[in-house]
PDB file of C-alpha atoms in Angstrom:
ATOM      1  CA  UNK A 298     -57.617 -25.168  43.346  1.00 52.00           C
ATOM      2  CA  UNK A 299     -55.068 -27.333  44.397  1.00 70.00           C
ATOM      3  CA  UNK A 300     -52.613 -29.406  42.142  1.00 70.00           C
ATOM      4  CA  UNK A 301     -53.900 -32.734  43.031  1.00 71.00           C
ATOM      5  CA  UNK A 302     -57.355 -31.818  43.230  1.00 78.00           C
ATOM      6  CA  UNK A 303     -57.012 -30.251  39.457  1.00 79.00           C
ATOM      7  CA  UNK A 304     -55.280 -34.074  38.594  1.00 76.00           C
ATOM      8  CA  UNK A 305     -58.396 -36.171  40.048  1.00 82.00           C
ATOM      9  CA  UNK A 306     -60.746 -34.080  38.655  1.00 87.00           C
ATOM     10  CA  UNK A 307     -58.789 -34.040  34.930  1.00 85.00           C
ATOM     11  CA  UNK A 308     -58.678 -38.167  35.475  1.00 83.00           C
ATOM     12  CA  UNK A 309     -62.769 -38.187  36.253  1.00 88.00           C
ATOM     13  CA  UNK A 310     -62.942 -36.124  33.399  1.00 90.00           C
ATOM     14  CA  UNK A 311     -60.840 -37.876  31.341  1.00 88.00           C
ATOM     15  CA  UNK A 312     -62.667 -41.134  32.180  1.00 88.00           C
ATOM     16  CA  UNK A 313     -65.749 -40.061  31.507  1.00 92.00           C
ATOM     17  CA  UNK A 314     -64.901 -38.923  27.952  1.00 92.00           C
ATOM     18  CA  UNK A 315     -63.200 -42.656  27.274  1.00 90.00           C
ATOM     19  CA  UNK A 316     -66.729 -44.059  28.602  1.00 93.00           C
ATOM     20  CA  UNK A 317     -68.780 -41.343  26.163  1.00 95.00           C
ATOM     21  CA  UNK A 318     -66.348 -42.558  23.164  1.00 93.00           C
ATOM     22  CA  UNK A 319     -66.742 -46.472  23.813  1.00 93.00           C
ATOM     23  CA  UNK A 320     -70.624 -45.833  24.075  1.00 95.00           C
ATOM     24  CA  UNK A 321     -70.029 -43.693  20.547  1.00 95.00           C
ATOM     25  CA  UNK A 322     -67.794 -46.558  19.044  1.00 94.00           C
ATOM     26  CA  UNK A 323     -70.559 -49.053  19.549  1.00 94.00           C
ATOM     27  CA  UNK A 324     -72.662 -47.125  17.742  1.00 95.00           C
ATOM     28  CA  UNK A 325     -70.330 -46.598  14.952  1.00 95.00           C
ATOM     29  CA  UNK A 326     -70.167 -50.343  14.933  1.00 93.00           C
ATOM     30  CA  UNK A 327     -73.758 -51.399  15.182  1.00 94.00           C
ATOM     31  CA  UNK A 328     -74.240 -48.414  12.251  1.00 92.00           C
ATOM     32  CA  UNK A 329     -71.904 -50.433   9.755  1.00 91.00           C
ATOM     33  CA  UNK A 330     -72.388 -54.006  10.413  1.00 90.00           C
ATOM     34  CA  UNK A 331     -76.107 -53.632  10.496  1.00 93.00           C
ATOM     35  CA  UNK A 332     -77.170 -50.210   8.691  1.00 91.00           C
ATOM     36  CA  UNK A 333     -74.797 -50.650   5.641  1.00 90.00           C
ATOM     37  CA  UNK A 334     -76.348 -54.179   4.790  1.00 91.00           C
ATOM     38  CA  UNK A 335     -80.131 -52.992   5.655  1.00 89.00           C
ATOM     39  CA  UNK A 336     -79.059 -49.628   3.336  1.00 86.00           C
ATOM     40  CA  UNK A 337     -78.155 -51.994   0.816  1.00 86.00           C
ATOM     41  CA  UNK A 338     -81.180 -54.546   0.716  1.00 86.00           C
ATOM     42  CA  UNK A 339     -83.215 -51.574   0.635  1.00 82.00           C
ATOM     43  CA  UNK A 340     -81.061 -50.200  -2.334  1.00 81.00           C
ATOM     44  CA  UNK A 341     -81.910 -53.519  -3.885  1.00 81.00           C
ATOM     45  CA  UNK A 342     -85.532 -53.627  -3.086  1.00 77.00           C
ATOM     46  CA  UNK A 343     -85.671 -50.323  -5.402  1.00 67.00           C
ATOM     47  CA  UNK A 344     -87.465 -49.963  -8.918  1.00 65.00           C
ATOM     48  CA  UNK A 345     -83.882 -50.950 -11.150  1.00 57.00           C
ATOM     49  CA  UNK A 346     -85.369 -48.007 -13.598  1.00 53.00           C
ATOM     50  CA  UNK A 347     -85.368 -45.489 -11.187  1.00 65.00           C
ATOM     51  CA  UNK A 348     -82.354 -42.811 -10.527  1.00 69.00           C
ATOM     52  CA  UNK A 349     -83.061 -42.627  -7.248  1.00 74.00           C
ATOM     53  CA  UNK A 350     -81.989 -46.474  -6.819  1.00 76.00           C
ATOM     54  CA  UNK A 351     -78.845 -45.505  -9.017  1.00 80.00           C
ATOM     55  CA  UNK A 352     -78.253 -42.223  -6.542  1.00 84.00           C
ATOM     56  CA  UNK A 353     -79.020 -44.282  -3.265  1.00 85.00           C
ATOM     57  CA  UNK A 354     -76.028 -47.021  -4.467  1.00 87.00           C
ATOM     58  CA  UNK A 355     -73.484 -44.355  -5.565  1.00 90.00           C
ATOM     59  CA  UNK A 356     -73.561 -42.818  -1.808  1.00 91.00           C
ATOM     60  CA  UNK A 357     -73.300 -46.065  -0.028  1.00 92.00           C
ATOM     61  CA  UNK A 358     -69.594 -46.269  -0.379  1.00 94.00           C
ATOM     62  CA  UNK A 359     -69.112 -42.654   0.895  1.00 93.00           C
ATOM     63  CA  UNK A 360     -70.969 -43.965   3.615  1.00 92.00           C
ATOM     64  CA  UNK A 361     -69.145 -46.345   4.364  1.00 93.00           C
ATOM     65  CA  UNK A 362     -65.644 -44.492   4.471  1.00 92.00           C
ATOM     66  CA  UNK A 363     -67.176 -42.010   6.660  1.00 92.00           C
ATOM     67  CA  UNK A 364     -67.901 -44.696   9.394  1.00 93.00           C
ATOM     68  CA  UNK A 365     -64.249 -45.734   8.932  1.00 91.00           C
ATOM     69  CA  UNK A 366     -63.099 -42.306   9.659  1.00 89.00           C
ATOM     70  CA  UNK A 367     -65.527 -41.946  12.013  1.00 93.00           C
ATOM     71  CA  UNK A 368     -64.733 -44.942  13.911  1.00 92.00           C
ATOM     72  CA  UNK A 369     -60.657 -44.197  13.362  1.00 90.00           C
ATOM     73  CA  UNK A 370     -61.492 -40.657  14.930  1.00 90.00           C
ATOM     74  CA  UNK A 371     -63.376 -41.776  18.135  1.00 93.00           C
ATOM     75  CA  UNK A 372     -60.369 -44.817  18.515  1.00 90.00           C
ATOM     76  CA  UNK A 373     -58.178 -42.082  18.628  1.00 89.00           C
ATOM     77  CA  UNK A 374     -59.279 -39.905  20.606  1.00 89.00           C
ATOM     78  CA  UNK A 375     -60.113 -42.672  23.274  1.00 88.00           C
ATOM     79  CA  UNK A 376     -56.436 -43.219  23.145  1.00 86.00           C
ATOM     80  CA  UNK A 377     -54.887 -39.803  23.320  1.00 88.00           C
ATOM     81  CA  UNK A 378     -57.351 -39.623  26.859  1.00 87.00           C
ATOM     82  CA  UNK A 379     -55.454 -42.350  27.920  1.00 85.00           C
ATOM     83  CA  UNK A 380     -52.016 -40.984  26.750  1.00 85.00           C
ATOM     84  CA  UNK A 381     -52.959 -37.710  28.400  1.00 85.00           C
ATOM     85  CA  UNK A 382     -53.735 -39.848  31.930  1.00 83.00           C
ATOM     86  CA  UNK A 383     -50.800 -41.643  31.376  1.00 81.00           C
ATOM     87  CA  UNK A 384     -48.249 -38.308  30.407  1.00 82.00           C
ATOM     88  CA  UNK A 385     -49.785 -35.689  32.316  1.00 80.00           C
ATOM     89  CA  UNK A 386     -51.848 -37.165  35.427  1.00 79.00           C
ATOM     90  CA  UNK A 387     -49.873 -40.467  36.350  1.00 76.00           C
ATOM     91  CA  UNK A 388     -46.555 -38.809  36.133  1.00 76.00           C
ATOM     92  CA  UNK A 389     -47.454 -36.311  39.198  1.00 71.00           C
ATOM     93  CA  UNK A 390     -48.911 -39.071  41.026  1.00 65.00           C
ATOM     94  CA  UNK A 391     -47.155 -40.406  43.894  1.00 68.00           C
ATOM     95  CA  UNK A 392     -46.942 -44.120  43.096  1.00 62.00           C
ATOM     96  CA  UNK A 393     -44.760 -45.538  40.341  1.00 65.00           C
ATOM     97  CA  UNK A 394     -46.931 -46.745  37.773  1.00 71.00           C
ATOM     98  CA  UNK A 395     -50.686 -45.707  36.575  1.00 75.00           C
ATOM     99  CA  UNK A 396     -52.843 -47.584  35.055  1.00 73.00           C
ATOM    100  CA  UNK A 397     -51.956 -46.616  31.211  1.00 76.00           C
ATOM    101  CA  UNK A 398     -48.748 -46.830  31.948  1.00 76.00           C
ATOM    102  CA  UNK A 399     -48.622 -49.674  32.983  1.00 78.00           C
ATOM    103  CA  UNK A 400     -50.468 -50.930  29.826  1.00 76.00           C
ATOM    104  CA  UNK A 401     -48.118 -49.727  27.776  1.00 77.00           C
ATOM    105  CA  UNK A 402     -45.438 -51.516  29.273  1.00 77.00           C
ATOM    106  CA  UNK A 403     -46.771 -54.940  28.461  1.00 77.00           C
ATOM    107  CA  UNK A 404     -47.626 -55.155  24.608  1.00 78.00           C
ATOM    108  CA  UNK A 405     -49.231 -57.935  25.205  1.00 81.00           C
ATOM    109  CA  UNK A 406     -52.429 -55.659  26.560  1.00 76.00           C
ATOM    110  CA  UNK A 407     -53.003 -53.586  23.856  1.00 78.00           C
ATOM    111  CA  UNK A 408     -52.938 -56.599  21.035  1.00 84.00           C
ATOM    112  CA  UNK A 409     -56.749 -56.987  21.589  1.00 84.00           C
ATOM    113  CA  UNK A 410     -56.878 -53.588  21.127  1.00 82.00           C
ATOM    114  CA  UNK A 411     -55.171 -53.781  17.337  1.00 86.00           C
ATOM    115  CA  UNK A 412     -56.859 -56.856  16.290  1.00 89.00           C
ATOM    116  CA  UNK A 413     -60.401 -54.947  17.487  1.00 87.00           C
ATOM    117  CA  UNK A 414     -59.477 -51.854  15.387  1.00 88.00           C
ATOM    118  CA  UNK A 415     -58.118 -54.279  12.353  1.00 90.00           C
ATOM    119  CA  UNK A 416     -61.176 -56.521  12.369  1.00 91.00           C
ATOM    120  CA  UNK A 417     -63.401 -53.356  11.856  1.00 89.00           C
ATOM    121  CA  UNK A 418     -61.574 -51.710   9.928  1.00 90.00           C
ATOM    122  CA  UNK A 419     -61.311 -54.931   7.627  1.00 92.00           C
ATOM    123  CA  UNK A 420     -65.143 -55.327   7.314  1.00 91.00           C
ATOM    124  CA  UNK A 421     -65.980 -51.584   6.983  1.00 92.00           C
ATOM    125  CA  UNK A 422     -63.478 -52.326   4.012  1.00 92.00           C
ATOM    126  CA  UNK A 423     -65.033 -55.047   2.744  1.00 93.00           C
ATOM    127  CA  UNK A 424     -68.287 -53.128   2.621  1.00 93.00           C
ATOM    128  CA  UNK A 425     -66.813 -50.320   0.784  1.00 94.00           C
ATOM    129  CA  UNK A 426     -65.384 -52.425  -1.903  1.00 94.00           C
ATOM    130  CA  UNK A 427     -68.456 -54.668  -1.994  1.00 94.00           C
ATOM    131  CA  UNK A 428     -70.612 -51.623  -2.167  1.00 93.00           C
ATOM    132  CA  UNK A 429     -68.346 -50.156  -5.464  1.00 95.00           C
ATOM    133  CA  UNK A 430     -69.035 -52.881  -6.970  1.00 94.00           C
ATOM    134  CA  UNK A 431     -72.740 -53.479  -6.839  1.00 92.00           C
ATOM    135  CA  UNK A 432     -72.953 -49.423  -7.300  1.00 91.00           C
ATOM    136  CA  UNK A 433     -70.651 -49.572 -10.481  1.00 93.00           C
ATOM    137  CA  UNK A 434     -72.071 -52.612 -11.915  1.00 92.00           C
ATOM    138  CA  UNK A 435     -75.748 -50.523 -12.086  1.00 89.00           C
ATOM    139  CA  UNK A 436     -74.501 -47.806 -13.643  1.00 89.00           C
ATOM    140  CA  UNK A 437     -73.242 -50.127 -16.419  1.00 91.00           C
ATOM    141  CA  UNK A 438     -76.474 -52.211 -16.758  1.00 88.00           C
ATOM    142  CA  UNK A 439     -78.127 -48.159 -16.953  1.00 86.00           C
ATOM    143  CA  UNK A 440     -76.341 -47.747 -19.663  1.00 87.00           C
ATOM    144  CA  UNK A 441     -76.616 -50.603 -21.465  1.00 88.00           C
ATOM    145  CA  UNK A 442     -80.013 -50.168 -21.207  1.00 86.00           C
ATOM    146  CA  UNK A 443     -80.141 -46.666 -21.823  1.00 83.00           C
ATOM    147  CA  UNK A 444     -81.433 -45.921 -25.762  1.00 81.00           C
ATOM    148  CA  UNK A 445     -80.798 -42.620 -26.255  1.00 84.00           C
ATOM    149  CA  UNK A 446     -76.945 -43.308 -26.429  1.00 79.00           C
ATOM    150  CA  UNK A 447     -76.227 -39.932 -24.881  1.00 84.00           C
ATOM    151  CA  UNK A 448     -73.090 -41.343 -22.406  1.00 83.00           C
ATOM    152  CA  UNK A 449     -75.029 -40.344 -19.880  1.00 86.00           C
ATOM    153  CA  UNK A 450     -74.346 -43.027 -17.733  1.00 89.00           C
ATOM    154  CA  UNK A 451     -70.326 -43.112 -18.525  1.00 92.00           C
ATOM    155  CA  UNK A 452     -69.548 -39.893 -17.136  1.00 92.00           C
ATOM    156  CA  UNK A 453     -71.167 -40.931 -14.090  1.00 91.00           C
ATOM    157  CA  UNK A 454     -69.216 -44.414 -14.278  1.00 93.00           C
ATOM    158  CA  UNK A 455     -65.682 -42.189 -14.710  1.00 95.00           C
ATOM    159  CA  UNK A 456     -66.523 -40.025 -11.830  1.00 94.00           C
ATOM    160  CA  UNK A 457     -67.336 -42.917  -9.433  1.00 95.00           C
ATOM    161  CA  UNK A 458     -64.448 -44.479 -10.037  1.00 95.00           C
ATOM    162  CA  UNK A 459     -62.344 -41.404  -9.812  1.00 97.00           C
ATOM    163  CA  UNK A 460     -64.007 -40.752  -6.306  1.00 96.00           C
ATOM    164  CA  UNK A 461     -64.005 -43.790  -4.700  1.00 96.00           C
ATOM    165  CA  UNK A 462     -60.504 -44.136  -5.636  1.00 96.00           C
ATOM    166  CA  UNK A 463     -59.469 -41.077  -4.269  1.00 96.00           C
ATOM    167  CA  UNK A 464     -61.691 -42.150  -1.102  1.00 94.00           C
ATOM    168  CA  UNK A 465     -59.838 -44.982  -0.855  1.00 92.00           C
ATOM    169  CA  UNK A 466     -56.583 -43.717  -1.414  1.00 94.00           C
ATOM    170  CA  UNK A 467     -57.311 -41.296   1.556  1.00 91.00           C
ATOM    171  CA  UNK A 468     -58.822 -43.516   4.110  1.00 88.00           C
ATOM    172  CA  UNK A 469     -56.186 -45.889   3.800  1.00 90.00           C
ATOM    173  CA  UNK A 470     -52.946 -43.044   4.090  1.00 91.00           C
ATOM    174  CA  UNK A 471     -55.398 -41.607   7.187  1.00 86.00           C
ATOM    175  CA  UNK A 472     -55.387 -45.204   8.323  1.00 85.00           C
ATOM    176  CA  UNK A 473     -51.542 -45.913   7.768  1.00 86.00           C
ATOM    177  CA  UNK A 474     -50.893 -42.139   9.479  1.00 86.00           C
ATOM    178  CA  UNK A 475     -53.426 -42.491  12.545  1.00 82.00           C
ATOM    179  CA  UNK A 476     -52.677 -46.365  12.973  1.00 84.00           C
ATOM    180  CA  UNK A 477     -50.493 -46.129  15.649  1.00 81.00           C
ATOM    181  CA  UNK A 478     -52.686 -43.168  17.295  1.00 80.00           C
ATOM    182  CA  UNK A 479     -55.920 -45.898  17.315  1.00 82.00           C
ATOM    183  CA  UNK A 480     -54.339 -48.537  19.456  1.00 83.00           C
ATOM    184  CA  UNK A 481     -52.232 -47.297  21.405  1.00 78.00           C
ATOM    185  CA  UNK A 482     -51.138 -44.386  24.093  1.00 73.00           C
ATOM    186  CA  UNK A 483     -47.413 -44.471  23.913  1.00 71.00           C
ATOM    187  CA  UNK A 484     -45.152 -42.524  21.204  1.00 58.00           C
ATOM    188  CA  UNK A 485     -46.300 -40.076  18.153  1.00 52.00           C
ATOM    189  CA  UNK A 486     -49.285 -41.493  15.634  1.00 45.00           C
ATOM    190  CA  UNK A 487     -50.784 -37.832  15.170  1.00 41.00           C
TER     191      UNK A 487
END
């Protein structure tokens, strides 16, 4: 196959896997600013005396930082497409300047871009804090209304907080580490 052929096809490629991830990112979207609050009213809607109710609040959170890394990963790789167009494809082409690279050389282009990424990642935040909350404040109400004074209900309070902290703790370092890697196609972020 020839050299340029090899290029166009790569770029149609390419394109087509930055169209797959958009259609994936909306659907990482609609998941947490729609599922998270219908997860949670249906948390709520639970018998208060139940485990399962306790159980269903305790995962929320986790389900909620795996949307952010979910929706970190496919930003990412959306933009490392475009940083392969713009490095490997656009640089044997015969004009100038491609399309990404041309992007990149006006910062004022990819700013939608970072407040886009920011403004999700912000809410998906906001959920997981809101959602340690309501699931922490339950396990406190279980055990002030447990009567067998077993503990029970501390040790699962210590390990929630140990976890989510840890959870947070990692989503934000991947989020500092990968930042640059979300919004844009120019210079190191991996």
């Amino acid at each position: 196959m020839e050299t340029k052929g090899l290029f166009r096809d790569e770029f149609i490629a390419l394109r087509e896997e930055i169209k797959a991830t958009k259609a994936r990112l909306f659907w990482i979207v609609v998941m947490g600013l729609f599922g998270v609050p219908i997860l949670a009213f249906v948390a709520s809607r639970g018998d208060m005396a139940s485990q399962g109710h306790m159980f269903v609040w305790l995962l929320l959170p986790y389900s909620v930082l795996v949307l952010i890394l979910m929706f970190l990963a496919e930003q990412s790789s959306m933009m490392r497409a475009g940083r392969y167009i713009r490095e490997r494809i656009e640089s044997n082409a015969e004009h100038l300047v491609g399309w990404e690279a041309w992007v990149e050389s006006l910062p004022q282009f990819r700013y939608m871009d970072k407040h886009y990424v920011a403004c999700f990642i912000i809410v998906f935040f906001a959920y997981y804090f809101m959602t340690i909350g309501v699931a922490l404040r339950i396990i406190l109400a279980k055990e002030a209304a447990d009567m067998t004074g077993s503990g029970f209900y501390w040790y699962w309070l210590y390990g929630a907080v140990v976890t989510y902290a840890i959870g947070a703790i990692w989503a934000v370092s991947t989020l500092r580490h990968h930042w640059k890697a979300t919004v844009s196609t120019a210079g190191d972020g991996e």
